[in-house]
Short mmCIF file of C-alpha atoms (C1' of nucleotides) in Angstrom, two decimals:
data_model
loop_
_atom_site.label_atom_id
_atom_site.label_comp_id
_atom_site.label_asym_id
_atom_site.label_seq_id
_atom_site.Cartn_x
_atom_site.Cartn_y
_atom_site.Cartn_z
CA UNK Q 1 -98.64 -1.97 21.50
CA UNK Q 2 -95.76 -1.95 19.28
CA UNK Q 3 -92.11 -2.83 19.81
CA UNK Q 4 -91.22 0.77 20.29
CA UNK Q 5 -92.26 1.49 23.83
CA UNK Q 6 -90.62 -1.65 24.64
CA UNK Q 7 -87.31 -0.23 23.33
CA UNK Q 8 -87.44 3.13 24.77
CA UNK Q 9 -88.13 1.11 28.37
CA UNK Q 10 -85.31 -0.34 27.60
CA UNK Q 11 -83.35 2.35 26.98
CA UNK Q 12 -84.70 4.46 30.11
CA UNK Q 13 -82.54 1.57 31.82
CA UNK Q 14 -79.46 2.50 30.07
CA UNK Q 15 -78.12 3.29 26.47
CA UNK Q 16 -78.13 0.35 23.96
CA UNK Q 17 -77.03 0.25 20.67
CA UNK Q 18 -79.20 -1.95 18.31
CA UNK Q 19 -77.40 -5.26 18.37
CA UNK Q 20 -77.45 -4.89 22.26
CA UNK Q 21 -81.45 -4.20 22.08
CA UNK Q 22 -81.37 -7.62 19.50
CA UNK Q 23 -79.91 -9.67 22.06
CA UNK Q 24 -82.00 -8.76 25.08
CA UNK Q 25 -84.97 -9.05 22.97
CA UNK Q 26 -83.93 -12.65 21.53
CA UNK Q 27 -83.00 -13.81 25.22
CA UNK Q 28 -86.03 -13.14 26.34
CA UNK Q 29 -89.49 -15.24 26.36
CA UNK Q 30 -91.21 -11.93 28.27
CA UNK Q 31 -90.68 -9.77 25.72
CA UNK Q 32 -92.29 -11.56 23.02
CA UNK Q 33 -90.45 -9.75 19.75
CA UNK Q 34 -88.44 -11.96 18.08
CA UNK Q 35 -85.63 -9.71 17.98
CA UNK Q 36 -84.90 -9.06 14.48
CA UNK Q 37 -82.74 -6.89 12.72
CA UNK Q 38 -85.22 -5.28 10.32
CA UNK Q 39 -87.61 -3.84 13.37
CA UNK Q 40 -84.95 -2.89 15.55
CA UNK Q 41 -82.57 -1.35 13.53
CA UNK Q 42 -86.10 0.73 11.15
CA UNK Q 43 -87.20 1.97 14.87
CA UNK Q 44 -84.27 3.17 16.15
CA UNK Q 45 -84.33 5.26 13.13
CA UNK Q 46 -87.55 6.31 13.19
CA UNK Q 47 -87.57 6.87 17.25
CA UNK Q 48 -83.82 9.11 16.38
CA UNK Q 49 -86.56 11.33 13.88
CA UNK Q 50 -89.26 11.52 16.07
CA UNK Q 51 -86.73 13.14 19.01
CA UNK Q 52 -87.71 10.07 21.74
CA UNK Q 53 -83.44 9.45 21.33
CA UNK Q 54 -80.11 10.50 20.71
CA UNK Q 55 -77.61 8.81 19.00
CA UNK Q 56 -73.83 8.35 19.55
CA UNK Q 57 -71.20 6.72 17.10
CA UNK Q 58 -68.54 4.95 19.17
CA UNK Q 59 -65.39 4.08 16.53
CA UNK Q 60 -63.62 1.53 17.84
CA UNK Q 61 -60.72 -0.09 16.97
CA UNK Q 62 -60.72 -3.79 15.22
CA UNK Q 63 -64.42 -3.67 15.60
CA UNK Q 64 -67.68 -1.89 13.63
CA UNK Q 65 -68.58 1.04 15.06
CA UNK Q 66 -71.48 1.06 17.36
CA UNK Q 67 -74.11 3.39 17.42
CA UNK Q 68 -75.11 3.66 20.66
CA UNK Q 69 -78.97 5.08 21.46
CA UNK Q 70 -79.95 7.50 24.65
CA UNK Q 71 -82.99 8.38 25.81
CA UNK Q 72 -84.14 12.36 25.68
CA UNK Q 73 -86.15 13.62 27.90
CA UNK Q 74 -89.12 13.78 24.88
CA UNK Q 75 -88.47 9.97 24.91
CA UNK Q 76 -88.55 9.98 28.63
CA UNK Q 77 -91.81 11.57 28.72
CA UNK Q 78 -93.17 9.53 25.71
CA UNK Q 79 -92.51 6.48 27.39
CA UNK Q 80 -94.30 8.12 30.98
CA UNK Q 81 -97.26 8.89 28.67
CA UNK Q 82 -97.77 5.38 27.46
CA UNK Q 83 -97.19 3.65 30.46
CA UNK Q 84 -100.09 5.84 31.60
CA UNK Q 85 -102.00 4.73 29.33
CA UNK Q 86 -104.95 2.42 29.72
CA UNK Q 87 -103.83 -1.12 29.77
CA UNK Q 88 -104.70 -3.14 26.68
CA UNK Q 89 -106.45 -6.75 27.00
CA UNK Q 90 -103.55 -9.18 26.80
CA UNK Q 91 -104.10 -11.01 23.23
CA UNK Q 92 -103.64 -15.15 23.81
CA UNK Q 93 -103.52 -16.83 20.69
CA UNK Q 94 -103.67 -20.81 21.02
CA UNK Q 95 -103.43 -22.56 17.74
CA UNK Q 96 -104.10 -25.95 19.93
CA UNK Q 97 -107.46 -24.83 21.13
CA UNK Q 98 -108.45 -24.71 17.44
CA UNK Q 99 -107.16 -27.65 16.73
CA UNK Q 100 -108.72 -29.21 18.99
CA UNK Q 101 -112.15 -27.83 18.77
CA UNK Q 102 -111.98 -30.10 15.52
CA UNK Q 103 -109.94 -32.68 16.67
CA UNK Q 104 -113.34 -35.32 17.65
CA UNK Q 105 -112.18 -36.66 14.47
CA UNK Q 106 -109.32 -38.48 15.91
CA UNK Q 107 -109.20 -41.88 17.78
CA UNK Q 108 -108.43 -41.85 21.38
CA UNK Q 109 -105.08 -42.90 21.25
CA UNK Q 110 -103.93 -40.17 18.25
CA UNK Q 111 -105.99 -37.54 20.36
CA UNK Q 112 -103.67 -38.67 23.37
CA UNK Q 113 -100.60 -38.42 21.81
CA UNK Q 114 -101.48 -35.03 20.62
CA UNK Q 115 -102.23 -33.65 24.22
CA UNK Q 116 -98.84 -35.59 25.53
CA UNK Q 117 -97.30 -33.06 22.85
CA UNK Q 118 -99.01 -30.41 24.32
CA UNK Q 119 -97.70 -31.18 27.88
CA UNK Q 120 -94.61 -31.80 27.09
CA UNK Q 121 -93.79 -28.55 24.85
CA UNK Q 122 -95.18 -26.12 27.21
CA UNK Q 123 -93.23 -28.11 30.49
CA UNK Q 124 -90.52 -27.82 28.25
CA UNK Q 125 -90.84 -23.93 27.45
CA UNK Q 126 -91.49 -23.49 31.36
CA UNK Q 127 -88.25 -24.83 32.11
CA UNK Q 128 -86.63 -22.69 29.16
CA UNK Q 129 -88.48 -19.86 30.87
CA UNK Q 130 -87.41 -20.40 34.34
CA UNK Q 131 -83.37 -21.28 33.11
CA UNK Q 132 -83.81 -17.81 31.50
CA UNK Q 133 -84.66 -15.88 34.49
CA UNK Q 134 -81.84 -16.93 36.21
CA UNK Q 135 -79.53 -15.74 33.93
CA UNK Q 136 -81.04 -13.21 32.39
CA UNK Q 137 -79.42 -10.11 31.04
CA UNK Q 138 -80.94 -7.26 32.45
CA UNK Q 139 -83.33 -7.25 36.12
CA UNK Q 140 -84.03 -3.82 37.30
CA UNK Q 141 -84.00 -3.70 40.76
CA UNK Q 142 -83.35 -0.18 41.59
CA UNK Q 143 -86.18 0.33 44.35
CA UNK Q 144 -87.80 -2.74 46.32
CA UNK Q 145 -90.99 -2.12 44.34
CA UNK Q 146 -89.15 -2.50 40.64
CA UNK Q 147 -87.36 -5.97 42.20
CA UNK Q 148 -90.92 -6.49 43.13
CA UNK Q 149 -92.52 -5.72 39.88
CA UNK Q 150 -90.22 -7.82 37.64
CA UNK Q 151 -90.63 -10.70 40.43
CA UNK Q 152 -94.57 -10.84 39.33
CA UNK Q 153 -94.04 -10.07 36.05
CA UNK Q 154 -92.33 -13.03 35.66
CA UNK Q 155 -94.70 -15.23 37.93
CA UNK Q 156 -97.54 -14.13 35.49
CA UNK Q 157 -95.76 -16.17 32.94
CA UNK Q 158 -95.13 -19.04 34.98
CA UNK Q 159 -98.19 -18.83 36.52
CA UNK Q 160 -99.95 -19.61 32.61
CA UNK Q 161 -97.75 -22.35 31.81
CA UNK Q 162 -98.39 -24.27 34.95
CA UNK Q 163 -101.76 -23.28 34.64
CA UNK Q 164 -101.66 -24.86 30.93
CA UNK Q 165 -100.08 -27.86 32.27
CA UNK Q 166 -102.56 -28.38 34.91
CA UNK Q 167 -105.55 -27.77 32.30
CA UNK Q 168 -103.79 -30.74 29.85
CA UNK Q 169 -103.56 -32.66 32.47
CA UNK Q 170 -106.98 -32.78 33.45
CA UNK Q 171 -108.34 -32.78 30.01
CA UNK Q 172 -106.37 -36.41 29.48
CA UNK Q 173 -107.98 -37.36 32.55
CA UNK Q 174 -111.14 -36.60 31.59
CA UNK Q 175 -110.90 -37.94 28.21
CA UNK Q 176 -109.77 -41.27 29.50
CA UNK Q 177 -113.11 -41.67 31.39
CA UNK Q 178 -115.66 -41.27 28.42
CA UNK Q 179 -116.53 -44.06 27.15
CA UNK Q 180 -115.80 -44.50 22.63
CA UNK U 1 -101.41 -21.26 12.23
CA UNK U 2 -103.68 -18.83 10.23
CA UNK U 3 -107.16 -18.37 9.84
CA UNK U 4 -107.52 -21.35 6.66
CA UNK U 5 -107.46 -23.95 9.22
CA UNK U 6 -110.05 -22.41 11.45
CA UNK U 7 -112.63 -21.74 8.80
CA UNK U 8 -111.88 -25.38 7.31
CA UNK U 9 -112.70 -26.27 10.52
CA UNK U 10 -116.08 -24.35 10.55
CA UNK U 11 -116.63 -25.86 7.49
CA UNK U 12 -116.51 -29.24 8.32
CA UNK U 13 -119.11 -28.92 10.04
CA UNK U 14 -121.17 -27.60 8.01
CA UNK U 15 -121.33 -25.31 4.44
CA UNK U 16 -121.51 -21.37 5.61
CA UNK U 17 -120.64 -18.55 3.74
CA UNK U 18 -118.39 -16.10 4.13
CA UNK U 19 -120.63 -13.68 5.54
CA UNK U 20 -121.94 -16.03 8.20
CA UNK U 21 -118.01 -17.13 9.04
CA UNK U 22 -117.31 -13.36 9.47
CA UNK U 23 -120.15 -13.41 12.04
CA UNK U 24 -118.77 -16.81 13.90
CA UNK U 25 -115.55 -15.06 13.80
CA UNK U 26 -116.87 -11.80 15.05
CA UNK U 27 -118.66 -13.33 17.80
CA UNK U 28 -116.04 -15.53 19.32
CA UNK U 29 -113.22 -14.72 21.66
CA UNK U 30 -111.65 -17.92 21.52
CA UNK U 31 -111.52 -17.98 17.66
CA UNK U 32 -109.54 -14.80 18.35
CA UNK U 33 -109.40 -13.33 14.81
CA UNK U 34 -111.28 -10.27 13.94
CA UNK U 35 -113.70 -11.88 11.22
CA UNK U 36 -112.88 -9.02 8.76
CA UNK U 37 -114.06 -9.56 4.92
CA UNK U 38 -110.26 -8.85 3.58
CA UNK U 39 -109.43 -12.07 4.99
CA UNK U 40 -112.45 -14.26 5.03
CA UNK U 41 -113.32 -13.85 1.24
CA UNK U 42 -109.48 -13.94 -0.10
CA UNK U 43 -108.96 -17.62 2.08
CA UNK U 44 -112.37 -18.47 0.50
CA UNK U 45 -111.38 -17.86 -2.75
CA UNK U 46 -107.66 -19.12 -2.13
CA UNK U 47 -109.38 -22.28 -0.66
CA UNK U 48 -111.64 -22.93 -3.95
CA UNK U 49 -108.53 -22.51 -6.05
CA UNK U 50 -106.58 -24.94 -4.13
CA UNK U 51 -109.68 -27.65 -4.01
CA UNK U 52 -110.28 -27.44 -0.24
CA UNK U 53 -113.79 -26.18 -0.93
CA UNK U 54 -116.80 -26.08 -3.12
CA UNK U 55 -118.73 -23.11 -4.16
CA UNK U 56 -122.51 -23.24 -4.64
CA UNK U 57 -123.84 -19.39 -5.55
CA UNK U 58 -127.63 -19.58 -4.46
CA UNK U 59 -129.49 -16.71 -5.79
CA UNK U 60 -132.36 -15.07 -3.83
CA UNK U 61 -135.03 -13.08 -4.25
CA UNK U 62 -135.28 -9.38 -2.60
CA UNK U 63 -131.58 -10.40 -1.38
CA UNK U 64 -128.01 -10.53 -2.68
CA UNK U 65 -126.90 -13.74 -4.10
CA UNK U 66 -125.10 -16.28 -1.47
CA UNK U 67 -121.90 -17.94 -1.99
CA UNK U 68 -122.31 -20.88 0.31
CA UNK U 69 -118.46 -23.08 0.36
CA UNK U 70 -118.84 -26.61 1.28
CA UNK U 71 -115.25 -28.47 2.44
CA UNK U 72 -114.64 -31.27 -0.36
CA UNK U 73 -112.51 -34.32 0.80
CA UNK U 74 -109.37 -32.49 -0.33
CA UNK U 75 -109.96 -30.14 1.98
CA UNK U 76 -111.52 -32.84 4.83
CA UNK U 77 -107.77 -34.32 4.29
CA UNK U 78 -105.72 -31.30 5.23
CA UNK U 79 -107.78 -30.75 8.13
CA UNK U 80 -106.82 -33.99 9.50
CA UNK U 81 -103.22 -33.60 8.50
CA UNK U 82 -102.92 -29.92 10.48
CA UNK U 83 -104.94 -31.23 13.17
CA UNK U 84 -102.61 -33.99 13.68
CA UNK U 85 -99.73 -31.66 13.28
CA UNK U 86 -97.47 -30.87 16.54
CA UNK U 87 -99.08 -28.49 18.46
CA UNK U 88 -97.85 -24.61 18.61
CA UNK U 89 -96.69 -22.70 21.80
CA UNK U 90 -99.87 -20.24 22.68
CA UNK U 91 -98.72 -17.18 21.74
CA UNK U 92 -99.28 -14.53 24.41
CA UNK U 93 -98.76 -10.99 23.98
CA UNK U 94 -99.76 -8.79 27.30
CA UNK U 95 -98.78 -5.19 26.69
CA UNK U 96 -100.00 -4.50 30.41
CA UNK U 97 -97.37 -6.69 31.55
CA UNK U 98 -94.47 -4.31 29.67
CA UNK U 99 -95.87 -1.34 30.54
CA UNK U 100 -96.06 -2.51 33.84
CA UNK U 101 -92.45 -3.57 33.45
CA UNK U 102 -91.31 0.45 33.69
CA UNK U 103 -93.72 1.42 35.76
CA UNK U 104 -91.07 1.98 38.74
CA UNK U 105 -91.48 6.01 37.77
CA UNK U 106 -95.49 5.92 38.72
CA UNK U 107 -96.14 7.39 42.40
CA UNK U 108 -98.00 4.72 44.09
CA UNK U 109 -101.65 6.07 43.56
CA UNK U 110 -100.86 6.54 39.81
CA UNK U 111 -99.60 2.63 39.78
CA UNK U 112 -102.84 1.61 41.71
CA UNK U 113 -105.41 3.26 39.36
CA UNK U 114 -103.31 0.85 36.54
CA UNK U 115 -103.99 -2.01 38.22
CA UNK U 116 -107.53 -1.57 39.12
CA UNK U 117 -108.35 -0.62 35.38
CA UNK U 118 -106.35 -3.73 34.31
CA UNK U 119 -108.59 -5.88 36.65
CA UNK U 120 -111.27 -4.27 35.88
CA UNK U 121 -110.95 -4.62 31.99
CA UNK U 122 -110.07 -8.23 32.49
CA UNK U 123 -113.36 -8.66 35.06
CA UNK U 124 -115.33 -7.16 32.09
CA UNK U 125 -113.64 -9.40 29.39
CA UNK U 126 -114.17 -12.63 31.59
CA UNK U 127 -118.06 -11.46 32.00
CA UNK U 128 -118.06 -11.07 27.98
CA UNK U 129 -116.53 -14.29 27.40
CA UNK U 130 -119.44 -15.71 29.38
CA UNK U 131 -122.25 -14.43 28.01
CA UNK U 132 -120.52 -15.33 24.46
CA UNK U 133 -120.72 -18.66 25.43
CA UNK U 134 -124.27 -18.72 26.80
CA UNK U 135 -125.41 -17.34 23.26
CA UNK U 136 -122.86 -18.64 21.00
CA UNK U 137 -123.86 -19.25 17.66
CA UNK U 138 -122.34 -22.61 17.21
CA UNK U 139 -121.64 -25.69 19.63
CA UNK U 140 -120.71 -29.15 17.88
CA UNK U 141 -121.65 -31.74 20.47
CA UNK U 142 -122.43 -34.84 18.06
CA UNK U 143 -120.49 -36.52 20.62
CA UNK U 144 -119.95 -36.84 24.24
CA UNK U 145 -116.15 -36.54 23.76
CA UNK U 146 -116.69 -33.35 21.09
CA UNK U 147 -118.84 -31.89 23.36
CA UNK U 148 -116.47 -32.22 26.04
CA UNK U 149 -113.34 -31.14 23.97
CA UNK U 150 -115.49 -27.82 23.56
CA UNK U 151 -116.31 -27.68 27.38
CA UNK U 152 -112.48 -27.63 28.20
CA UNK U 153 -111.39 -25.52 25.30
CA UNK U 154 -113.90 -22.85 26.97
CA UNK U 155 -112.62 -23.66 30.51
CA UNK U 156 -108.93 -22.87 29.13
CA UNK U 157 -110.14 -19.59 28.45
CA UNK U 158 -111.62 -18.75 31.86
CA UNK U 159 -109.50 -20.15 33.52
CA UNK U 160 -107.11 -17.53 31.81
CA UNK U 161 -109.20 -14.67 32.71
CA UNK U 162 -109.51 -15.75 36.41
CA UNK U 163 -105.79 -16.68 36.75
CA UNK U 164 -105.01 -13.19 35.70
CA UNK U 165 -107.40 -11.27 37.98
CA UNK U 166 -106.32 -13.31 40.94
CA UNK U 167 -102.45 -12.26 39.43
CA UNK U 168 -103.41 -8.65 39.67
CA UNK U 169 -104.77 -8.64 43.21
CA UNK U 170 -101.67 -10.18 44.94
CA UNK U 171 -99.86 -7.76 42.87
CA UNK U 172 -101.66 -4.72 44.39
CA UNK U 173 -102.01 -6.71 48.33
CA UNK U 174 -98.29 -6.52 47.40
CA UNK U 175 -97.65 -3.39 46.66
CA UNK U 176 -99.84 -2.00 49.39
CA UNK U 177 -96.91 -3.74 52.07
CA UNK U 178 -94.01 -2.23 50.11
CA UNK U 179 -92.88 1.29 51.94
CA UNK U 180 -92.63 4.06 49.76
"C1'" DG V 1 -60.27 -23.42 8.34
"C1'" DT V 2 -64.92 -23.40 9.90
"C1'" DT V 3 -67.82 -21.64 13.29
"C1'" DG V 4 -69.38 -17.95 16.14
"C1'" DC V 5 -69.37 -13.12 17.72
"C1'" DC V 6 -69.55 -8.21 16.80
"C1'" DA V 7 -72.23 -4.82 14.27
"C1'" DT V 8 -74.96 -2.70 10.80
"C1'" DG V 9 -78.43 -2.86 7.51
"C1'" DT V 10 -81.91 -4.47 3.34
"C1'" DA V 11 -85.44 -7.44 0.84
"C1'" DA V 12 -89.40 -9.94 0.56
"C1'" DG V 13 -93.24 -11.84 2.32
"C1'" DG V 14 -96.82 -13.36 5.85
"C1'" DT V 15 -100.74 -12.22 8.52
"C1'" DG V 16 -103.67 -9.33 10.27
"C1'" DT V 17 -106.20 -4.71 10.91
"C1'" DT V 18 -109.38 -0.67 9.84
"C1'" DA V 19 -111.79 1.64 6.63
"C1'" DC V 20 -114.03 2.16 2.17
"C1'" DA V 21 -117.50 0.81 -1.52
"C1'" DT V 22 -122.07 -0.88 -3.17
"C1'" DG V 23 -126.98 -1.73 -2.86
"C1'" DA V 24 -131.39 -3.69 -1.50
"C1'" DT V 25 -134.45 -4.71 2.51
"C1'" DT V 26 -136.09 -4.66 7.09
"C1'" DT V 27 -136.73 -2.54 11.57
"C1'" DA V 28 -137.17 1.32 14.85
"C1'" DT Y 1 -135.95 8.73 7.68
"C1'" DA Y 2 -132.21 6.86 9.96
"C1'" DA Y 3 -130.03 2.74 11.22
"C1'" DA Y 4 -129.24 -2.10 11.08
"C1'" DT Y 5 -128.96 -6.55 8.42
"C1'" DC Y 6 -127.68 -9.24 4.41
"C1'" DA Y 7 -123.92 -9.96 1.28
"C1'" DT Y 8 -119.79 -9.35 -1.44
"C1'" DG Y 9 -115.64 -7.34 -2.23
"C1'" DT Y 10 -111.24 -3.77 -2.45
"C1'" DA Y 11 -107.53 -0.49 -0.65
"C1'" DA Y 12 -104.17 0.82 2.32
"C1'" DC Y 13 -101.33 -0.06 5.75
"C1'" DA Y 14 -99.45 -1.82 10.40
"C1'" DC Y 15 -96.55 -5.02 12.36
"C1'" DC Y 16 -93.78 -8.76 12.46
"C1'" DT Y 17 -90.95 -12.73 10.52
"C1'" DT Y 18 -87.28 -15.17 7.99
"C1'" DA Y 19 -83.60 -14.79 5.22
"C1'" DC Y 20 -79.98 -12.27 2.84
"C1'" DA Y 21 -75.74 -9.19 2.65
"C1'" DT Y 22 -71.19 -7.50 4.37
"C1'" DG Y 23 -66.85 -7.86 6.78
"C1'" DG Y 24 -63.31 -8.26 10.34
"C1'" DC Y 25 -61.78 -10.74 14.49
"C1'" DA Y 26 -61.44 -14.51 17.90
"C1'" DA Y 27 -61.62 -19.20 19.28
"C1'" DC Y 28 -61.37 -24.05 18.72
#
DNA sequence: GTTGCCATGTAAGGTGTTACATGATTTA
DNA sequence: TAAATCATGTAACACCTTACATGGCAAC
């Protein structure tokens, strides 16, 4: 899984030009890219070579031109292929687990504050999250079943941060009962 | 967060070499890296140079010498210091969920067979993680609270797994009700 | 008049992956 | 005799990140 399918999905919405594609990927905790110039801008490129899209310069008056991306149908049937393909294993990576899997080294009270942190970054990203949906840039809903789609896709990811919260939660709870 | 922290980590618990970290690495889901020598041996030898570690190179007979690193207090220092360090947002990066994302242009059976190979691969994953854990090659309980930190750092993970597979069943009971 | 938006792009570096290379010994 | 284990290391490259570079216009 690389940033490209993303941006052809994207772009089987609607044409985008790369600052457009920068913006919906920065506004966006979903999908995960950071949004960055250097990947966006390299991949368009490389997806213009490849045939998956076409490109049109828009001059415009008082402002830079815009080069604005389309799908082909090769990019159309690119992106069908892929999305056909069998799912990959979604990668977690949580830096906090490994900390602490070490962390018996700290007294209670420095091992509390640590998983206060915890609780209170990821509450706070949940509630980034959920101000996000709401005004969110794009939200296919052509069909009842894309609406529907998007609807779960998004409760997946609220579904692990409450899920996180709960498990911190109960991990200070449990911590508070065993005895130093 | 890279993988210097997580082998410090090993290694304050006790000396191992790079080969055997490679094989902690390689047999552990939730220390998600991929254990491959490229990265193991150059953060070894990165480590030594920065003090963090201690080499001792125990020759055998019938079998390649050993280079066994032991964490000096240097390195016992910065351990504490990142482990103390605010905690990270998990980083979680589910491909299924984007390709699931544009999957409006699937007929319905098509859709279906994705999410029963998704649950299924998750299902198998979960049942992995398991049986890691029943033979995993280390577990530091020299404490009641350590040994509990590493109950609930496993829990996290299942819990994970389990969220996601009951995800992906109201997501097909869902689909089932929506009229094509 | 400084900040932010529009819009394109480049440079450099971090972090991780797979595959290759060597060579002896043990196991099937 | 073929494959796996022990043990170290290198090469190439995939993917992503932050920061830099340019330049006009609008808003405050």
């Amino acid at each position: 899984m690389n940033i490209k399918h993303a941006m052809l999905g994207f772009l089987s919405w609607q044409p985008f030009s790369g600052y457009e594609l920068k913006k919906i990927f920065a506004s966006s905790i979903a999908f995960y890219w950071s949004g960055n110039n250097n990947q966006i801008y390299r991949t368009l490129v490389e997806m213009h070579r490849d045939g998956l899209v076409d490109v049109e310069v828009r001059q415009r008056e008082n402002y830079p031109a815009k080069k604005v991306y389309a799908i082909t149908d090769t990019g159309r049937s690119e992106l069908r292929k892929w999305i056909l393909s069998d799912p990959e294993l979604p990668q977690l990576r949580n830096s906090f687990l490994i900390q602490l899997a070490w962390a018996d080294g700290l007294e209670a009270p420095e091992l509390d504050t640590l998983l206060a942190k915890y609780e209170q970054e990821v509450g706070v990203q949940l509630m980034m999250y959920r101000e996000q949906e709401r005004r969110k840039l794009i939200n296919p809903s052509r069909t009842a079943r894309e609406a529907f789609l998007w609807k779960m896709i998004s409760a997946n990811w609220e579904r692990y941060y409450e899920n996180e919260i709960e498990w911190v939660r109960s991990l200070r709870l449990g911590l508070a009962e065993i005895p130093a």
